[in-house]
Amino acid sequence: EAQVTQNPRYLITVTGKKLTVTCSQNMNHEYMSWYRQDPGLGLRQIYYSMNVEVTDKGDVPEGYKVSRKEKRNFPLILESPSPNQTSLYFCASNRDGDYEQYFGPGTRLTVT
Amino acid sequence: AQSVTQLGSHVSVSEGALVLLRCNYSSSVPPYLFWYVQYPNQGLQLLLKYTSAATLVKGINGFEAEFKKSETSFHLTKPSAHMSDAAEYFCAVSDKSKAAGNKLTFGGGTRVLVKP
């Protein structure tokens, strides 16, 4: 089944404790993105990648890092989480030239 | 820069009544437009998309949307609401640019409540 997977689905952590949210897609898509969803704001892009070793900032990159060492994986790293990063996070992927994005199930992060 | 405005953060409809969700966009180039649905505790599922073919687009679960360039709108409708339509709906626009990784710009979302 073609899909985007994320882990964990739920995470509660404390301020300053480094964490990684994994994302993997099995559709051989070139493009991958991370979004965060906040009430009333919709989804906003954090980082994106156009292929292996090619990543760049989106609209709200502060406090986040990413890497793309393999085509299928695109982890999101919060080196020192803060409460304002409490949000619902989505990973998405799409094929080059196809603008429909496929979304993972989401990761709900709470930082206390 | 692109932007999307969804009028009404919450909409309440009776079962069997028309569902109308409004979306207006701004884009400097002819856009691609999307409606996504998010059921409780789930990810985003594509309802339908406009990619410059027919202006009236039919999607899944009986939804359709009409692209109106003159009004910069892409409103979503369903003739008869069902209880299972209770969800949050997001309108999104793509400027079809490879810059920003084919980023989608989303509206703020509209939560639909269906009353029996």
mmCIF file of C-alpha atoms in Angstrom:
data_model
loop_
_atom_site.group_PDB
_atom_site.id
_atom_site.type_symbol
_atom_site.label_atom_id
_atom_site.label_comp_id
_atom_site.label_asym_id
_atom_site.label_seq_id
_atom_site.Cartn_x
_atom_site.Cartn_y
_atom_site.Cartn_z
ATOM 1 C CA GLU A 1 0.000 0.000 0.000
ATOM 2 C CA ALA A 2 1.312 3.428 -0.981
ATOM 3 C CA GLN A 3 1.685 5.472 2.154
ATOM 4 C CA VAL A 4 3.563 7.974 4.280
ATOM 5 C CA THR A 5 4.294 6.791 7.794
ATOM 6 C CA GLN A 6 5.277 8.811 10.836
ATOM 7 C CA ASN A 7 6.485 7.808 14.269
ATOM 8 C CA PRO A 8 5.633 8.353 16.978
ATOM 9 C CA ARG A 9 1.983 9.349 16.619
ATOM 10 C CA TYR A 10 1.900 10.958 20.054
ATOM 11 C CA LEU A 11 4.769 12.403 22.056
ATOM 12 C CA ILE A 12 4.915 14.290 25.335
ATOM 13 C CA THR A 13 8.283 15.698 26.296
ATOM 14 C CA VAL A 14 9.912 18.397 28.383
ATOM 15 C CA THR A 15 11.576 21.604 27.347
ATOM 16 C CA GLY A 16 15.094 21.097 26.042
ATOM 17 C CA LYS A 17 15.025 17.344 25.547
ATOM 18 C CA LYS A 18 16.083 16.534 21.993
ATOM 19 C CA LEU A 19 13.633 14.503 19.934
ATOM 20 C CA THR A 20 13.265 13.125 16.426
ATOM 21 C CA VAL A 21 10.060 12.407 14.523
ATOM 22 C CA THR A 22 10.577 9.944 11.712
ATOM 23 C CA CYS A 23 8.897 10.034 8.318
ATOM 24 C CA SER A 24 9.071 7.452 5.581
ATOM 25 C CA GLN A 25 7.348 7.088 2.199
ATOM 26 C CA ASN A 26 7.222 4.065 -0.075
ATOM 27 C CA MET A 27 6.218 5.815 -3.312
ATOM 28 C CA ASN A 28 9.716 6.777 -4.500
ATOM 29 C CA HIS A 29 8.713 10.457 -4.350
ATOM 30 C CA GLU A 30 11.397 13.070 -4.888
ATOM 31 C CA TYR A 31 9.763 15.806 -2.808
ATOM 32 C CA MET A 32 9.106 15.648 0.915
ATOM 33 C CA SER A 33 7.916 18.320 3.358
ATOM 34 C CA TRP A 34 7.143 18.856 7.002
ATOM 35 C CA TYR A 35 4.174 20.956 8.082
ATOM 36 C CA ARG A 36 2.821 21.987 11.431
ATOM 37 C CA GLN A 37 -0.901 22.479 12.052
ATOM 38 C CA ASP A 38 -2.139 25.007 14.567
ATOM 39 C CA PRO A 39 -5.760 26.038 15.231
ATOM 40 C CA GLY A 40 -6.927 28.765 12.895
ATOM 41 C CA LEU A 41 -3.640 28.817 10.987
ATOM 42 C CA GLY A 42 -4.050 25.718 8.853
ATOM 43 C CA LEU A 43 -0.827 23.953 7.927
ATOM 44 C CA ARG A 44 2.449 25.801 7.513
ATOM 45 C CA GLN A 45 5.554 24.393 5.873
ATOM 46 C CA ILE A 46 8.571 23.935 8.146
ATOM 47 C CA TYR A 47 11.179 22.396 5.839
ATOM 48 C CA TYR A 48 11.195 20.679 2.504
ATOM 49 C CA SER A 49 13.473 18.473 0.441
ATOM 50 C CA MET A 50 13.624 18.124 -3.307
ATOM 51 C CA ASN A 51 15.842 15.068 -3.265
ATOM 52 C CA VAL A 52 18.551 13.294 -1.317
ATOM 53 C CA GLU A 53 20.873 15.766 0.407
ATOM 54 C CA VAL A 54 18.796 18.736 -0.857
ATOM 55 C CA THR A 55 16.827 20.479 1.887
ATOM 56 C CA ASP A 56 15.681 24.029 2.498
ATOM 57 C CA LYS A 57 13.688 26.148 4.917
ATOM 58 C CA GLY A 58 9.971 26.641 4.619
ATOM 59 C CA ASP A 59 7.886 29.337 6.247
ATOM 60 C CA VAL A 60 8.466 28.440 9.916
ATOM 61 C CA PRO A 61 11.868 26.725 10.235
ATOM 62 C CA GLU A 62 13.085 28.188 13.533
ATOM 63 C CA GLY A 63 13.873 25.511 16.121
ATOM 64 C CA TYR A 64 13.792 22.610 13.651
ATOM 65 C CA LYS A 65 16.306 20.607 11.637
ATOM 66 C CA VAL A 66 15.890 17.978 8.953
ATOM 67 C CA SER A 67 18.035 15.590 6.975
ATOM 68 C CA ARG A 68 17.537 13.556 3.789
ATOM 69 C CA LYS A 69 20.158 10.859 3.610
ATOM 70 C CA GLU A 70 17.876 8.391 1.839
ATOM 71 C CA LYS A 71 15.115 9.105 -0.629
ATOM 72 C CA ARG A 72 12.409 7.442 1.442
ATOM 73 C CA ASN A 73 13.197 9.024 4.840
ATOM 74 C CA PHE A 74 12.903 12.614 6.040
ATOM 75 C CA PRO A 75 13.235 12.924 9.835
ATOM 76 C CA LEU A 76 12.326 16.101 11.718
ATOM 77 C CA ILE A 77 14.657 16.985 14.587
ATOM 78 C CA LEU A 78 13.925 19.305 17.486
ATOM 79 C CA GLU A 79 17.250 19.781 19.251
ATOM 80 C CA SER A 80 15.873 21.855 22.130
ATOM 81 C CA PRO A 81 12.076 21.767 22.095
ATOM 82 C CA SER A 82 10.118 24.617 23.616
ATOM 83 C CA PRO A 83 6.420 24.862 24.559
ATOM 84 C CA ASN A 84 5.645 26.945 21.460
ATOM 85 C CA GLN A 85 6.494 23.886 19.381
ATOM 86 C CA THR A 86 3.508 22.058 20.828
ATOM 87 C CA SER A 87 1.567 21.269 17.661
ATOM 88 C CA LEU A 88 0.344 18.616 15.243
ATOM 89 C CA TYR A 89 3.023 17.733 12.701
ATOM 90 C CA PHE A 90 2.517 16.247 9.254
ATOM 91 C CA CYS A 91 4.995 14.811 6.826
ATOM 92 C CA ALA A 92 4.070 14.883 3.145
ATOM 93 C CA SER A 93 5.539 13.696 -0.117
ATOM 94 C CA ASN A 94 4.885 14.166 -3.829
ATOM 95 C CA ARG A 95 6.347 13.218 -7.157
ATOM 96 C CA ASP A 96 8.285 15.784 -9.131
ATOM 97 C CA GLY A 97 5.775 17.423 -11.493
ATOM 98 C CA ASP A 98 2.712 16.227 -9.552
ATOM 99 C CA TYR A 99 1.541 18.874 -7.105
ATOM 100 C CA GLU A 100 -0.791 16.660 -5.087
ATOM 101 C CA GLN A 101 0.844 15.920 -1.767
ATOM 102 C CA TYR A 102 0.333 12.714 0.201
ATOM 103 C CA PHE A 103 0.208 13.165 3.945
ATOM 104 C CA GLY A 104 1.203 10.995 6.839
ATOM 105 C CA PRO A 105 -1.151 10.367 9.787
ATOM 106 C CA GLY A 106 0.347 13.149 11.913
ATOM 107 C CA THR A 107 2.348 13.351 15.128
ATOM 108 C CA ARG A 108 0.854 15.207 18.063
ATOM 109 C CA LEU A 109 3.676 16.741 20.087
ATOM 110 C CA THR A 110 3.290 18.308 23.513
ATOM 111 C CA VAL A 111 6.237 20.143 25.080
ATOM 112 C CA THR A 112 5.860 20.992 28.762
ATOM 113 C CA ALA B 1 3.053 35.272 -2.341
ATOM 114 C CA GLN B 2 0.057 33.030 -2.206
ATOM 115 C CA SER B 3 -2.660 33.096 0.381
ATOM 116 C CA VAL B 4 -5.893 31.265 1.088
ATOM 117 C CA THR B 5 -8.880 32.509 3.047
ATOM 118 C CA GLN B 6 -11.598 30.196 4.270
ATOM 119 C CA LEU B 7 -14.681 32.052 5.432
ATOM 120 C CA GLY B 8 -16.042 30.608 8.656
ATOM 121 C CA SER B 9 -13.923 28.546 10.990
ATOM 122 C CA HIS B 10 -17.016 26.570 12.027
ATOM 123 C CA VAL B 11 -20.063 25.589 9.989
ATOM 124 C CA SER B 12 -23.106 23.765 11.318
ATOM 125 C CA VAL B 13 -25.476 22.014 8.920
ATOM 126 C CA SER B 14 -28.436 19.706 9.312
ATOM 127 C CA GLU B 15 -28.263 16.195 7.945
ATOM 128 C CA GLY B 16 -29.577 16.278 4.389
ATOM 129 C CA ALA B 17 -28.917 19.994 3.927
ATOM 130 C CA LEU B 18 -26.505 21.637 1.510
ATOM 131 C CA VAL B 19 -22.894 21.911 2.596
ATOM 132 C CA LEU B 20 -21.123 25.038 1.313
ATOM 133 C CA LEU B 21 -17.564 25.830 2.345
ATOM 134 C CA ARG B 22 -16.012 28.994 0.985
ATOM 135 C CA CYS B 23 -12.438 29.394 -0.185
ATOM 136 C CA ASN B 24 -10.821 32.431 -1.783
ATOM 137 C CA TYR B 25 -7.217 32.509 -2.879
ATOM 138 C CA SER B 26 -4.614 34.891 -4.153
ATOM 139 C CA SER B 27 -1.864 33.824 -6.490
ATOM 140 C CA SER B 28 0.340 35.643 -8.960
ATOM 141 C CA VAL B 29 0.105 32.751 -11.428
ATOM 142 C CA PRO B 30 -2.701 30.389 -12.449
ATOM 143 C CA PRO B 31 -2.837 28.054 -9.475
ATOM 144 C CA TYR B 32 -3.620 24.473 -8.747
ATOM 145 C CA LEU B 33 -6.227 24.218 -5.987
ATOM 146 C CA PHE B 34 -7.019 21.454 -3.543
ATOM 147 C CA TRP B 35 -9.541 20.540 -0.885
ATOM 148 C CA TYR B 36 -8.413 18.189 1.871
ATOM 149 C CA VAL B 37 -10.502 16.646 4.642
ATOM 150 C CA GLN B 38 -9.279 15.728 8.105
ATOM 151 C CA TYR B 39 -11.392 13.343 10.166
ATOM 152 C CA PRO B 40 -10.837 13.318 13.927
ATOM 153 C CA ASN B 41 -7.416 11.980 14.882
ATOM 154 C CA GLN B 42 -6.501 11.270 11.287
ATOM 155 C CA GLY B 43 -4.278 12.741 8.601
ATOM 156 C CA LEU B 44 -5.313 14.738 5.568
ATOM 157 C CA GLN B 45 -7.155 13.042 2.747
ATOM 158 C CA LEU B 46 -7.526 14.613 -0.689
ATOM 159 C CA LEU B 47 -11.156 15.367 -1.574
ATOM 160 C CA LEU B 48 -10.572 16.909 -4.981
ATOM 161 C CA LYS B 49 -8.182 19.037 -7.006
ATOM 162 C CA TYR B 50 -8.272 21.611 -9.776
ATOM 163 C CA THR B 51 -5.360 21.449 -12.205
ATOM 164 C CA SER B 52 -6.542 23.740 -15.029
ATOM 165 C CA ALA B 53 -8.781 21.282 -16.825
ATOM 166 C CA ALA B 54 -12.539 21.449 -16.175
ATOM 167 C CA THR B 55 -13.572 24.265 -13.839
ATOM 168 C CA LEU B 56 -16.174 22.083 -12.105
ATOM 169 C CA VAL B 57 -14.337 19.371 -10.248
ATOM 170 C CA LYS B 58 -15.962 16.318 -8.723
ATOM 171 C CA GLY B 59 -14.357 14.581 -5.796
ATOM 172 C CA ILE B 60 -14.933 11.735 -3.417
ATOM 173 C CA ASN B 61 -17.942 11.303 -1.116
ATOM 174 C CA GLY B 62 -20.219 13.450 -3.293
ATOM 175 C CA PHE B 63 -18.254 16.679 -2.969
ATOM 176 C CA GLU B 64 -17.568 19.058 -5.818
ATOM 177 C CA ALA B 65 -15.943 22.451 -6.239
ATOM 178 C CA GLU B 66 -16.004 25.117 -8.918
ATOM 179 C CA PHE B 67 -12.999 27.196 -9.904
ATOM 180 C CA LYS B 68 -14.021 30.785 -10.650
ATOM 181 C CA LYS B 69 -11.070 32.800 -11.858
ATOM 182 C CA SER B 70 -12.933 36.115 -11.882
ATOM 183 C CA GLU B 71 -13.864 35.674 -8.225
ATOM 184 C CA THR B 72 -10.600 33.937 -7.226
ATOM 185 C CA SER B 73 -12.747 31.344 -5.513
ATOM 186 C CA PHE B 74 -12.877 27.584 -5.175
ATOM 187 C CA HIS B 75 -15.913 26.864 -3.014
ATOM 188 C CA LEU B 76 -16.695 23.303 -1.934
ATOM 189 C CA THR B 77 -20.249 21.959 -1.999
ATOM 190 C CA LYS B 78 -22.188 18.809 -1.276
ATOM 191 C CA PRO B 79 -25.931 18.714 -1.974
ATOM 192 C CA SER B 80 -26.905 16.611 1.032
ATOM 193 C CA ALA B 81 -24.882 16.401 4.233
ATOM 194 C CA HIS B 82 -24.334 13.086 5.947
ATOM 195 C CA MET B 83 -23.313 12.541 9.552
ATOM 196 C CA SER B 84 -20.023 11.101 8.307
ATOM 197 C CA ASP B 85 -19.145 14.490 6.759
ATOM 198 C CA ALA B 86 -18.342 15.903 10.199
ATOM 199 C CA ALA B 87 -14.671 16.813 9.891
ATOM 200 C CA GLU B 88 -12.316 19.704 9.265
ATOM 201 C CA TYR B 89 -11.832 20.849 5.709
ATOM 202 C CA PHE B 90 -8.820 22.649 4.305
ATOM 203 C CA CYS B 91 -8.457 24.561 1.063
ATOM 204 C CA ALA B 92 -4.926 24.780 -0.334
ATOM 205 C CA VAL B 93 -3.199 26.416 -3.285
ATOM 206 C CA SER B 94 -0.041 25.554 -5.186
ATOM 207 C CA ASP B 95 1.718 27.980 -7.493
ATOM 208 C CA LYS B 96 3.178 24.996 -9.331
ATOM 209 C CA SER B 97 6.670 26.201 -8.607
ATOM 210 C CA LYS B 98 9.482 23.812 -7.804
ATOM 211 C CA ALA B 99 10.769 26.458 -5.446
ATOM 212 C CA ALA B 100 9.800 25.652 -1.863
ATOM 213 C CA GLY B 101 9.373 22.037 -2.801
ATOM 214 C CA ASN B 102 5.934 22.384 -4.385
ATOM 215 C CA LYS B 103 4.691 23.930 -1.171
ATOM 216 C CA LEU B 104 0.979 23.993 -0.511
ATOM 217 C CA THR B 105 -0.377 27.127 1.152
ATOM 218 C CA PHE B 106 -3.359 26.271 3.333
ATOM 219 C CA GLY B 107 -6.340 28.167 4.592
ATOM 220 C CA GLY B 108 -7.148 28.150 8.275
ATOM 221 C CA GLY B 109 -9.636 25.309 7.984
ATOM 222 C CA THR B 110 -13.398 24.987 8.458
ATOM 223 C CA ARG B 111 -14.802 22.561 10.989
ATOM 224 C CA VAL B 112 -18.133 21.086 9.914
ATOM 225 C CA LEU B 113 -20.691 19.913 12.430
ATOM 226 C CA VAL B 114 -23.620 17.867 11.134
ATOM 227 C CA LYS B 115 -26.790 17.916 13.220
ATOM 228 C CA PRO B 116 -29.230 15.016 13.055
#
